[in-house]
Amino acid sequence: MRRINWFLLLFAAALLTWTALPRYLPEGLRPDLILIVVLFTALSAPPEDALPLSWVAGLVKDVLTTGPLGQYALLYLLLAALLLRLKPLFDTRAALARVLIGAAAHLACEGAGLLIEGMRAGVWPDAAARNLLLLSALVTGILTPLLSRPLDRIAGRLGLERRRLGWVR
Amino acid sequence: MKFLPSRFGALLLKTLALYVALSLLLFLLPARWTTTLRAVLLYPFAVAGGAFLEGLSPAEITLDRAREMWRAQKEVERLRAGESALRRQLLQESERRRFLESHVAQIAQIPEEQRRNAVSAALAGYDASPARRSAVFDRGRNAGIARGDPVLWNGALVGRVESVAPRHCTALLVGDRQLRVPVRCVRSRVQGVLEGIGGGLCAVRHVPVTADVRPGDIFLTSGVDGLLPPALLVGECIEASDESGAPFKWIPVRPAYDPSRLETVAILILPPSEAP
């Protein structure tokens, strides 16, 4: 039940990122809702579930983009692992912290994606693409606390906050 | 700082290593395999995305229509406001025009030879006392008006200027007890003096009982006092009776003007020699 809920959440986020946002947002601006789900998962779900689920979320993003399969899966996996490691260091419930985490994560993942793409195909982003990337990262950062707060509230119903003995949150 | 217990840390590392390996494996897969895998994985998203967008279309159409209706409503409100403003402006213009026309009409009804000495004036107020009949008009000494000038309305005598200020004048109206006007009956040429008797009526005094005056007879100014020009319409006889033993007739007269309809009048400016 817990994973079904999570998959539905991922599916909805992927669908919105893939259909509605490109339709209604200005050209090129792409806030990453899948990344927000990954951040939510890494910060709220039990650690033993966070890594596989983040990897699956990255795989879904890989499917919905034209880059190499496994690219975002690897990036989101590493991001989730990093967040799990750094989570005790700061207050992950603070809105500003979430804004910074969301923007930095978006910037890091998309930047790494562009780097991989540049290394593979020799195509590097121009200034306009870089500006759009920064703007998208900013929007993702702003959306992170806005969307993850409601998700935090329903996390219990989604079954994502199951505590296990021995884990320190 | 809190750390994860070592047992679970090791488990995490194993999980991480497993999925990193899986990712690298996906990287290294031949293109035809990844294409097939991507197509299979994309299928549910394609179906759901298509349905989602298909569901969005009617919503978008409805939203567009609502937006158009909202804009149309705003446009209608704007046009209504404009129409209302134009209607008000039209009313004001027509009122102004009617006002000017009434001024011109008052002057036009004065005999041509006196017309150049006439000024039109608008009513500014009535007498506050019910026992008196006077009115204030908005032209005064600056317009050349002097005490004693006759005030006309549609060619009929309304009254006579009693006092003058630079920008307004006060006139005693026909019907006031203090205003006496020498008059003559048009039909029988009988002369008398018109005086106010209250209630908006006047009476012609000093007419012998033998004089020929009937109800319906018209009285004009006779001009015998030299103060008012002759032949100005004054009123209509409504009764002519002889009281037993009285030397004069009782002749009440209805003035030829309607005080309630007074709006603009013409004031004849008499030459200085004719002024009282």
Short mmCIF file of C-alpha atoms in Angstrom, two decimals:
data_model
loop_
_atom_site.label_atom_id
_atom_site.label_comp_id
_atom_site.label_asym_id
_atom_site.label_seq_id
_atom_site.Cartn_x
_atom_site.Cartn_y
_atom_site.Cartn_z
CA MET A 1 0.00 0.00 0.00
CA ARG A 2 2.77 2.37 0.93
CA ARG A 3 4.64 1.93 -2.32
CA ILE A 4 1.48 2.09 -4.38
CA ASN A 5 0.75 5.47 -2.85
CA TRP A 6 4.25 6.61 -3.53
CA PHE A 7 4.09 5.41 -7.14
CA LEU A 8 0.81 7.24 -7.64
CA LEU A 9 2.42 10.37 -6.27
CA LEU A 10 5.40 9.92 -8.59
CA PHE A 11 3.11 9.22 -11.51
CA ALA A 12 1.11 12.39 -10.87
CA ALA A 13 4.27 14.47 -10.53
CA ALA A 14 5.72 12.96 -13.72
CA LEU A 15 2.48 13.53 -15.59
CA LEU A 16 2.34 17.18 -14.53
CA THR A 17 5.99 17.72 -15.38
CA TRP A 18 5.52 16.06 -18.73
CA THR A 19 2.18 17.56 -19.82
CA ALA A 20 0.69 20.46 -17.93
CA LEU A 21 3.75 22.47 -16.94
CA PRO A 22 5.26 22.70 -20.45
CA ARG A 23 1.83 23.72 -21.68
CA TYR A 24 1.19 26.56 -19.30
CA LEU A 25 4.59 27.80 -18.21
CA PRO A 26 6.74 30.12 -20.32
CA GLU A 27 8.83 28.48 -22.97
CA GLY A 28 11.82 26.61 -21.56
CA LEU A 29 10.92 27.00 -17.89
CA ARG A 30 10.78 23.51 -16.41
CA PRO A 31 10.44 23.15 -12.67
CA ASP A 32 11.17 19.55 -11.76
CA LEU A 33 8.30 18.06 -9.77
CA ILE A 34 9.90 14.62 -9.91
CA LEU A 35 12.92 16.05 -8.15
CA ILE A 36 10.64 17.47 -5.47
CA VAL A 37 9.20 14.00 -4.96
CA VAL A 38 12.75 12.65 -4.68
CA LEU A 39 13.64 15.30 -2.10
CA PHE A 40 10.46 14.56 -0.18
CA THR A 41 11.24 10.85 -0.29
CA ALA A 42 14.83 11.28 0.79
CA LEU A 43 13.88 13.54 3.67
CA SER A 44 10.70 11.80 4.83
CA ALA A 45 10.76 8.17 3.84
CA PRO A 46 12.71 5.53 5.76
CA PRO A 47 16.32 5.49 4.52
CA GLU A 48 16.21 1.91 3.30
CA ASP A 49 13.35 2.87 0.99
CA ALA A 50 14.64 6.28 -0.02
CA LEU A 51 17.44 5.04 -2.23
CA PRO A 52 15.48 2.58 -4.39
CA LEU A 53 12.54 4.93 -4.70
CA SER A 54 14.78 7.80 -5.73
CA TRP A 55 16.41 5.57 -8.29
CA VAL A 56 12.98 4.64 -9.69
CA ALA A 57 12.00 8.30 -9.82
CA GLY A 58 15.18 9.03 -11.75
CA LEU A 59 14.41 6.18 -14.11
CA VAL A 60 10.96 7.63 -14.74
CA LYS A 61 12.56 10.94 -15.54
CA ASP A 62 14.97 9.16 -17.86
CA VAL A 63 12.03 7.64 -19.67
CA LEU A 64 10.41 11.02 -20.08
CA THR A 65 13.54 12.66 -21.48
CA THR A 66 15.68 11.87 -24.46
CA GLY A 67 18.94 11.56 -22.59
CA PRO A 68 20.74 8.32 -21.92
CA LEU A 69 18.75 5.84 -19.88
CA GLY A 70 20.07 5.65 -16.33
CA GLN A 71 21.43 9.17 -16.19
CA TYR A 72 18.83 10.70 -13.89
CA ALA A 73 18.45 7.38 -12.08
CA LEU A 74 22.09 7.62 -11.06
CA LEU A 75 21.91 11.33 -10.30
CA TYR A 76 18.79 11.09 -8.14
CA LEU A 77 20.22 8.05 -6.37
CA LEU A 78 23.38 9.93 -5.49
CA LEU A 79 21.32 12.97 -4.47
CA ALA A 80 19.18 10.87 -2.15
CA ALA A 81 22.28 9.26 -0.65
CA LEU A 82 23.83 12.67 -0.10
CA LEU A 83 20.66 14.00 1.52
CA LEU A 84 20.46 10.97 3.79
CA ARG A 85 24.01 11.63 4.86
CA LEU A 86 23.54 15.34 5.38
CA LYS A 87 20.03 15.25 6.82
CA PRO A 88 21.11 15.36 10.47
CA LEU A 89 23.16 18.47 9.81
CA PHE A 90 20.35 20.93 9.21
CA ASP A 91 16.69 21.50 9.85
CA THR A 92 15.08 19.99 6.79
CA ARG A 93 11.64 21.26 7.80
CA ALA A 94 12.62 24.92 7.48
CA ALA A 95 11.20 26.52 4.35
CA LEU A 96 14.41 28.36 3.49
CA ALA A 97 16.43 25.17 3.84
CA ARG A 98 14.02 23.42 1.48
CA VAL A 99 14.22 26.26 -1.03
CA LEU A 100 17.99 26.03 -1.01
CA ILE A 101 17.99 22.25 -1.18
CA GLY A 102 15.50 22.25 -4.07
CA ALA A 103 17.32 24.88 -6.08
CA ALA A 104 20.74 23.39 -5.46
CA ALA A 105 19.55 19.87 -6.26
CA HIS A 106 17.91 21.01 -9.48
CA LEU A 107 20.99 22.93 -10.47
CA ALA A 108 23.29 20.03 -9.64
CA CYS A 109 21.25 17.35 -11.38
CA GLU A 110 20.47 19.36 -14.51
CA GLY A 111 24.02 20.70 -14.60
CA ALA A 112 25.39 17.19 -14.37
CA GLY A 113 22.93 16.10 -17.03
CA LEU A 114 24.12 18.87 -19.33
CA LEU A 115 27.70 17.94 -18.56
CA ILE A 116 27.09 14.32 -19.45
CA GLU A 117 25.25 15.40 -22.58
CA GLY A 118 28.09 17.75 -23.49
CA MET A 119 30.67 15.07 -22.96
CA ARG A 120 28.70 12.56 -25.01
CA ALA A 121 27.55 14.72 -27.88
CA GLY A 122 29.84 17.74 -27.63
CA VAL A 123 26.88 20.10 -27.31
CA TRP A 124 27.22 22.69 -24.57
CA PRO A 125 24.49 24.99 -23.33
CA ASP A 126 24.51 28.61 -24.44
CA ALA A 127 23.82 31.61 -22.22
CA ALA A 128 20.04 31.47 -22.77
CA ALA A 129 19.93 27.80 -21.80
CA ARG A 130 22.01 28.52 -18.71
CA ASN A 131 19.65 31.35 -17.72
CA LEU A 132 16.66 29.08 -18.16
CA LEU A 133 18.38 26.43 -16.08
CA LEU A 134 18.97 28.94 -13.29
CA LEU A 135 15.41 30.18 -13.51
CA SER A 136 14.02 26.65 -13.48
CA ALA A 137 16.21 25.84 -10.47
CA LEU A 138 14.85 28.91 -8.71
CA VAL A 139 11.25 27.94 -9.44
CA THR A 140 11.90 24.39 -8.32
CA GLY A 141 13.44 25.72 -5.12
CA ILE A 142 10.40 27.90 -4.45
CA LEU A 143 8.02 25.06 -5.23
CA THR A 144 9.87 22.62 -2.97
CA PRO A 145 8.56 23.91 0.39
CA LEU A 146 5.19 24.77 -1.15
CA LEU A 147 4.61 21.23 -2.34
CA SER A 148 6.53 19.27 0.27
CA ARG A 149 4.68 20.85 3.19
CA PRO A 150 1.30 19.46 2.08
CA LEU A 151 3.07 16.19 1.30
CA ASP A 152 4.50 16.17 4.82
CA ARG A 153 0.99 16.51 6.18
CA ILE A 154 -0.33 13.58 4.21
CA ALA A 155 2.85 11.54 4.53
CA GLY A 156 1.33 9.51 7.32
CA ARG A 157 -1.65 8.61 5.18
CA LEU A 158 0.65 7.79 2.32
CA GLY A 159 2.52 5.45 4.62
CA LEU A 160 5.82 7.18 4.01
CA GLU A 161 6.68 8.01 7.58
CA ARG A 162 6.92 4.54 8.93
CA ARG A 163 9.57 4.58 11.58
CA ARG A 164 11.75 1.61 12.13
CA LEU A 165 13.63 0.78 15.26
CA GLY A 166 17.25 1.74 15.17
CA TRP A 167 16.87 4.64 12.71
CA VAL A 168 17.58 8.10 13.89
CA ARG A 169 15.62 10.72 12.00
CA MET B 1 25.48 15.14 15.11
CA LYS B 2 23.77 11.81 14.96
CA PHE B 3 24.90 9.00 12.79
CA LEU B 4 23.20 6.01 11.34
CA PRO B 5 23.93 2.73 13.09
CA SER B 6 26.66 0.86 11.35
CA ARG B 7 24.48 -2.17 10.49
CA PHE B 8 22.07 -0.06 8.49
CA GLY B 9 24.89 2.08 7.12
CA ALA B 10 26.37 -1.01 5.57
CA LEU B 11 22.97 -1.95 4.18
CA LEU B 12 22.63 1.48 2.68
CA LEU B 13 26.03 1.25 1.09
CA LYS B 14 25.10 -2.08 -0.42
CA THR B 15 21.86 -0.67 -1.75
CA LEU B 16 23.66 2.34 -3.13
CA ALA B 17 26.24 0.20 -4.82
CA LEU B 18 23.56 -2.04 -6.30
CA TYR B 19 21.64 0.85 -7.83
CA VAL B 20 24.76 2.60 -9.05
CA ALA B 21 25.65 -0.60 -10.81
CA LEU B 22 22.16 -0.81 -12.26
CA SER B 23 22.45 2.75 -13.53
CA LEU B 24 25.77 2.10 -15.14
CA LEU B 25 24.35 -1.04 -16.68
CA LEU B 26 21.55 1.02 -18.19
CA PHE B 27 24.17 3.44 -19.50
CA LEU B 28 26.02 0.63 -21.16
CA LEU B 29 23.06 -1.11 -22.69
CA PRO B 30 22.96 -1.04 -26.49
CA ALA B 31 20.82 1.68 -27.98
CA ARG B 32 18.25 -0.69 -29.48
CA TRP B 33 17.64 -2.27 -26.08
CA THR B 34 17.31 1.03 -24.29
CA THR B 35 14.97 2.23 -27.02
CA THR B 36 12.75 -0.77 -26.51
CA LEU B 37 12.92 -0.45 -22.75
CA ARG B 38 12.16 3.22 -22.93
CA ALA B 39 9.21 2.59 -25.23
CA VAL B 40 7.79 0.00 -22.85
CA LEU B 41 8.23 2.20 -19.83
CA LEU B 42 6.91 5.25 -21.64
CA TYR B 43 3.71 3.54 -22.72
CA PRO B 44 1.70 4.11 -19.49
CA PHE B 45 2.83 7.71 -19.41
CA ALA B 46 1.87 8.20 -23.03
CA VAL B 47 -1.60 6.79 -22.40
CA ALA B 48 -2.11 8.75 -19.22
CA GLY B 49 -0.60 11.91 -20.66
CA GLY B 50 -2.85 11.74 -23.71
CA ALA B 51 -5.90 11.19 -21.55
CA PHE B 52 -4.80 13.97 -19.24
CA LEU B 53 -4.35 16.44 -22.08
CA GLU B 54 -7.59 15.28 -23.66
CA GLY B 55 -9.30 15.94 -20.36
CA LEU B 56 -7.61 19.30 -20.17
CA SER B 57 -8.97 20.42 -23.53
CA PRO B 58 -12.63 20.82 -22.48
CA ALA B 59 -11.44 22.45 -19.29
CA GLU B 60 -9.32 24.83 -21.33
CA ILE B 61 -12.22 25.57 -23.66
CA THR B 62 -14.50 26.19 -20.70
CA LEU B 63 -11.85 28.34 -19.11
CA ASP B 64 -11.38 30.30 -22.35
CA ARG B 65 -15.12 30.81 -22.62
CA ALA B 66 -15.33 31.92 -19.03
CA ARG B 67 -12.47 34.30 -19.66
CA GLU B 68 -14.18 35.65 -22.79
CA MET B 69 -17.44 36.03 -20.91
CA TRP B 70 -15.64 37.84 -18.14
CA ARG B 71 -14.01 40.17 -20.67
CA ALA B 72 -17.33 40.66 -22.44
CA GLN B 73 -18.95 41.44 -19.12
CA LYS B 74 -16.26 44.01 -18.40
CA GLU B 75 -16.75 45.46 -21.87
CA VAL B 76 -20.50 45.65 -21.34
CA GLU B 77 -19.98 47.38 -18.01
CA ARG B 78 -17.55 49.80 -19.61
CA LEU B 79 -19.96 50.52 -22.46
CA ARG B 80 -22.84 50.96 -20.04
CA ALA B 81 -20.81 53.40 -18.00
CA GLY B 82 -19.92 55.26 -21.19
CA GLU B 83 -23.52 55.29 -22.32
CA SER B 84 -24.65 56.55 -18.94
CA ALA B 85 -22.05 59.32 -19.04
CA LEU B 86 -23.12 60.26 -22.57
CA ARG B 87 -26.77 60.23 -21.54
CA ARG B 88 -26.01 62.56 -18.64
CA GLN B 89 -24.02 64.79 -20.95
CA LEU B 90 -26.85 64.81 -23.47
CA LEU B 91 -29.35 65.73 -20.78
CA GLN B 92 -27.11 68.52 -19.58
CA GLU B 93 -26.63 69.79 -23.12
CA SER B 94 -30.33 69.64 -23.90
CA GLU B 95 -31.09 71.43 -20.64
CA ARG B 96 -28.55 74.09 -21.48
CA ARG B 97 -30.00 74.43 -24.95
CA ARG B 98 -33.52 74.63 -23.63
CA PHE B 99 -32.37 77.28 -21.18
CA LEU B 100 -30.80 79.35 -23.96
CA GLU B 101 -33.83 78.85 -26.19
CA SER B 102 -36.11 80.05 -23.44
CA HIS B 103 -34.00 83.18 -23.11
CA VAL B 104 -34.19 83.77 -26.85
CA ALA B 105 -37.92 83.07 -26.86
CA GLN B 106 -38.55 85.64 -24.14
CA ILE B 107 -36.73 88.27 -26.12
CA ALA B 108 -38.44 87.22 -29.35
CA GLN B 109 -41.89 87.91 -27.92
CA ILE B 110 -41.11 91.51 -27.18
CA PRO B 111 -42.13 94.01 -29.86
CA GLU B 112 -39.35 94.52 -32.33
CA GLU B 113 -38.80 98.19 -31.58
CA GLN B 114 -38.21 97.37 -27.88
CA ARG B 115 -36.22 94.25 -28.41
CA ARG B 116 -32.82 95.90 -28.45
CA ASN B 117 -33.53 97.24 -24.94
CA ALA B 118 -34.51 93.87 -23.50
CA VAL B 119 -32.36 91.49 -21.54
CA SER B 120 -33.27 87.99 -20.55
CA ALA B 121 -32.90 86.89 -16.97
CA ALA B 122 -33.35 83.65 -15.13
CA LEU B 123 -35.39 83.23 -12.01
CA ALA B 124 -33.19 82.91 -8.95
CA GLY B 125 -35.80 82.68 -6.23
CA TYR B 126 -39.28 83.51 -5.03
CA ASP B 127 -40.37 85.62 -2.10
CA ALA B 128 -40.09 83.72 1.14
CA SER B 129 -43.28 85.23 2.51
CA PRO B 130 -46.63 83.78 1.45
CA ALA B 131 -48.19 87.24 1.77
CA ARG B 132 -45.90 88.80 -0.80
CA ARG B 133 -45.35 88.07 -4.44
CA SER B 134 -41.90 88.98 -5.59
CA ALA B 135 -39.05 87.23 -7.32
CA VAL B 136 -35.31 87.60 -7.71
CA PHE B 137 -33.71 87.39 -11.16
CA ASP B 138 -30.07 86.81 -11.98
CA ARG B 139 -29.41 90.02 -13.90
CA GLY B 140 -28.91 93.39 -12.32
CA ARG B 141 -27.38 96.78 -12.67
CA ASN B 142 -24.43 95.41 -14.63
CA ALA B 143 -26.87 94.41 -17.36
CA GLY B 144 -28.38 97.87 -17.42
CA ILE B 145 -31.49 97.04 -15.40
CA ALA B 146 -32.95 99.86 -13.32
CA ARG B 147 -35.74 100.19 -10.79
CA GLY B 148 -39.16 100.29 -12.45
CA ASP B 149 -38.25 98.23 -15.52
CA PRO B 150 -41.11 95.90 -16.51
CA VAL B 151 -40.57 92.17 -16.36
CA LEU B 152 -42.21 90.13 -19.12
CA TRP B 153 -42.89 86.45 -19.63
CA ASN B 154 -44.13 85.25 -23.00
CA GLY B 155 -45.11 88.80 -23.81
CA ALA B 156 -47.21 89.21 -20.66
CA LEU B 157 -46.44 91.52 -17.78
CA VAL B 158 -45.03 89.64 -14.83
CA GLY B 159 -44.05 92.52 -12.62
CA ARG B 160 -41.80 95.49 -12.17
CA VAL B 161 -38.25 95.76 -10.90
CA GLU B 162 -38.30 97.05 -7.35
CA SER B 163 -34.66 96.98 -6.36
CA VAL B 164 -31.46 96.41 -8.26
CA ALA B 165 -28.08 95.04 -7.26
CA PRO B 166 -25.09 94.71 -9.56
CA ARG B 167 -25.76 91.08 -10.36
CA HIS B 168 -29.41 90.55 -9.52
CA CYS B 169 -32.67 92.38 -9.18
CA THR B 170 -35.88 91.95 -7.24
CA ALA B 171 -39.22 92.48 -8.92
CA LEU B 172 -42.70 92.87 -7.50
CA LEU B 173 -44.94 90.47 -9.38
CA VAL B 174 -48.44 91.10 -10.61
CA GLY B 175 -50.61 89.97 -7.72
CA ASP B 176 -48.59 91.66 -5.01
CA ARG B 177 -50.61 94.14 -2.99
CA GLN B 178 -48.00 96.86 -3.43
CA LEU B 179 -47.92 96.70 -7.21
CA ARG B 180 -50.46 98.91 -8.96
CA VAL B 181 -50.72 98.82 -12.70
CA PRO B 182 -52.99 101.02 -14.83
CA VAL B 183 -54.88 98.73 -17.19
CA ARG B 184 -57.45 98.94 -19.95
CA CYS B 185 -60.04 96.45 -21.10
CA VAL B 186 -59.34 95.46 -24.70
CA ARG B 187 -62.99 95.07 -25.68
CA SER B 188 -64.67 98.04 -23.98
CA ARG B 189 -61.60 100.30 -23.48
CA VAL B 190 -62.60 100.72 -19.81
CA GLN B 191 -59.65 101.76 -17.64
CA GLY B 192 -58.80 100.91 -14.08
CA VAL B 193 -55.95 100.11 -11.69
CA LEU B 194 -54.84 96.54 -11.13
CA GLU B 195 -53.96 95.55 -7.57
CA GLY B 196 -53.12 92.30 -5.88
CA ILE B 197 -55.82 90.82 -3.65
CA GLY B 198 -54.01 87.71 -2.42
CA GLY B 199 -54.16 84.10 -3.48
CA GLY B 200 -52.38 84.90 -6.70
CA LEU B 201 -55.28 86.95 -7.98
CA CYS B 202 -55.66 90.64 -8.76
CA ALA B 203 -58.58 92.96 -9.11
CA VAL B 204 -59.19 95.97 -11.27
CA ARG B 205 -60.17 98.86 -9.06
CA HIS B 206 -61.93 102.11 -9.73
CA VAL B 207 -64.15 100.84 -12.53
CA PRO B 208 -67.61 102.40 -12.33
CA VAL B 209 -70.57 100.07 -11.89
CA THR B 210 -71.89 101.25 -15.20
CA ALA B 211 -68.81 100.17 -17.11
CA ASP B 212 -69.07 97.33 -19.59
CA VAL B 213 -66.82 94.55 -18.27
CA ARG B 214 -67.58 90.85 -18.59
CA PRO B 215 -65.83 87.65 -17.51
CA GLY B 216 -63.28 86.69 -20.13
CA ASP B 217 -62.33 90.24 -20.97
CA ILE B 218 -58.61 90.76 -21.50
CA PHE B 219 -56.79 93.58 -19.73
CA LEU B 220 -53.66 95.26 -21.06
CA THR B 221 -51.44 97.94 -19.58
CA SER B 222 -52.78 101.37 -20.46
CA GLY B 223 -49.50 103.22 -19.99
CA VAL B 224 -51.25 106.28 -18.61
CA ASP B 225 -48.87 106.50 -15.65
CA GLY B 226 -45.90 106.80 -17.95
CA LEU B 227 -44.08 104.11 -15.99
CA LEU B 228 -45.01 101.03 -17.99
CA PRO B 229 -45.28 100.74 -21.74
CA PRO B 230 -48.85 100.33 -23.04
CA ALA B 231 -50.39 97.18 -24.52
CA LEU B 232 -48.66 94.60 -22.33
CA LEU B 233 -50.92 91.66 -21.54
CA VAL B 234 -51.85 91.64 -17.87
CA GLY B 235 -54.66 89.16 -17.29
CA GLU B 236 -58.16 87.94 -17.88
CA CYS B 237 -61.32 88.95 -16.06
CA ILE B 238 -62.85 86.01 -14.23
CA GLU B 239 -65.85 87.80 -12.70
CA ALA B 240 -67.59 91.17 -12.95
CA SER B 241 -70.16 91.92 -10.28
CA ASP B 242 -71.96 94.94 -8.88
CA GLU B 243 -72.30 95.08 -5.14
CA SER B 244 -75.43 96.78 -3.91
CA GLY B 245 -74.75 100.46 -3.29
CA ALA B 246 -71.08 100.27 -4.20
CA PRO B 247 -69.85 102.88 -6.67
CA PHE B 248 -67.31 100.51 -8.38
CA LYS B 249 -67.42 97.08 -9.96
CA TRP B 250 -65.73 94.04 -8.42
CA ILE B 251 -63.48 92.68 -11.17
CA PRO B 252 -61.07 89.92 -10.11
CA VAL B 253 -58.45 89.15 -12.73
CA ARG B 254 -56.30 86.08 -13.25
CA PRO B 255 -52.72 87.16 -14.16
CA ALA B 256 -51.48 86.11 -17.58
CA TYR B 257 -48.41 84.36 -16.20
CA ASP B 258 -48.06 81.22 -14.18
CA PRO B 259 -45.67 81.75 -11.25
CA SER B 260 -44.88 78.05 -11.07
CA ARG B 261 -43.70 78.06 -14.67
CA LEU B 262 -41.56 81.13 -14.41
CA GLU B 263 -38.04 80.29 -15.44
CA THR B 264 -36.67 82.89 -17.75
CA VAL B 265 -38.08 86.33 -18.27
CA ALA B 266 -37.35 89.38 -20.36
CA ILE B 267 -36.70 92.66 -18.64
CA LEU B 268 -37.35 95.75 -20.69
CA ILE B 269 -34.79 98.42 -20.00
CA LEU B 270 -36.64 101.69 -20.17
CA PRO B 271 -34.93 104.93 -21.16
CA PRO B 272 -33.84 106.94 -18.10
CA SER B 273 -36.56 109.53 -18.62
CA GLU B 274 -39.25 106.85 -18.38
CA ALA B 275 -37.90 105.27 -15.21
CA PRO B 276 -39.73 106.20 -12.01
#
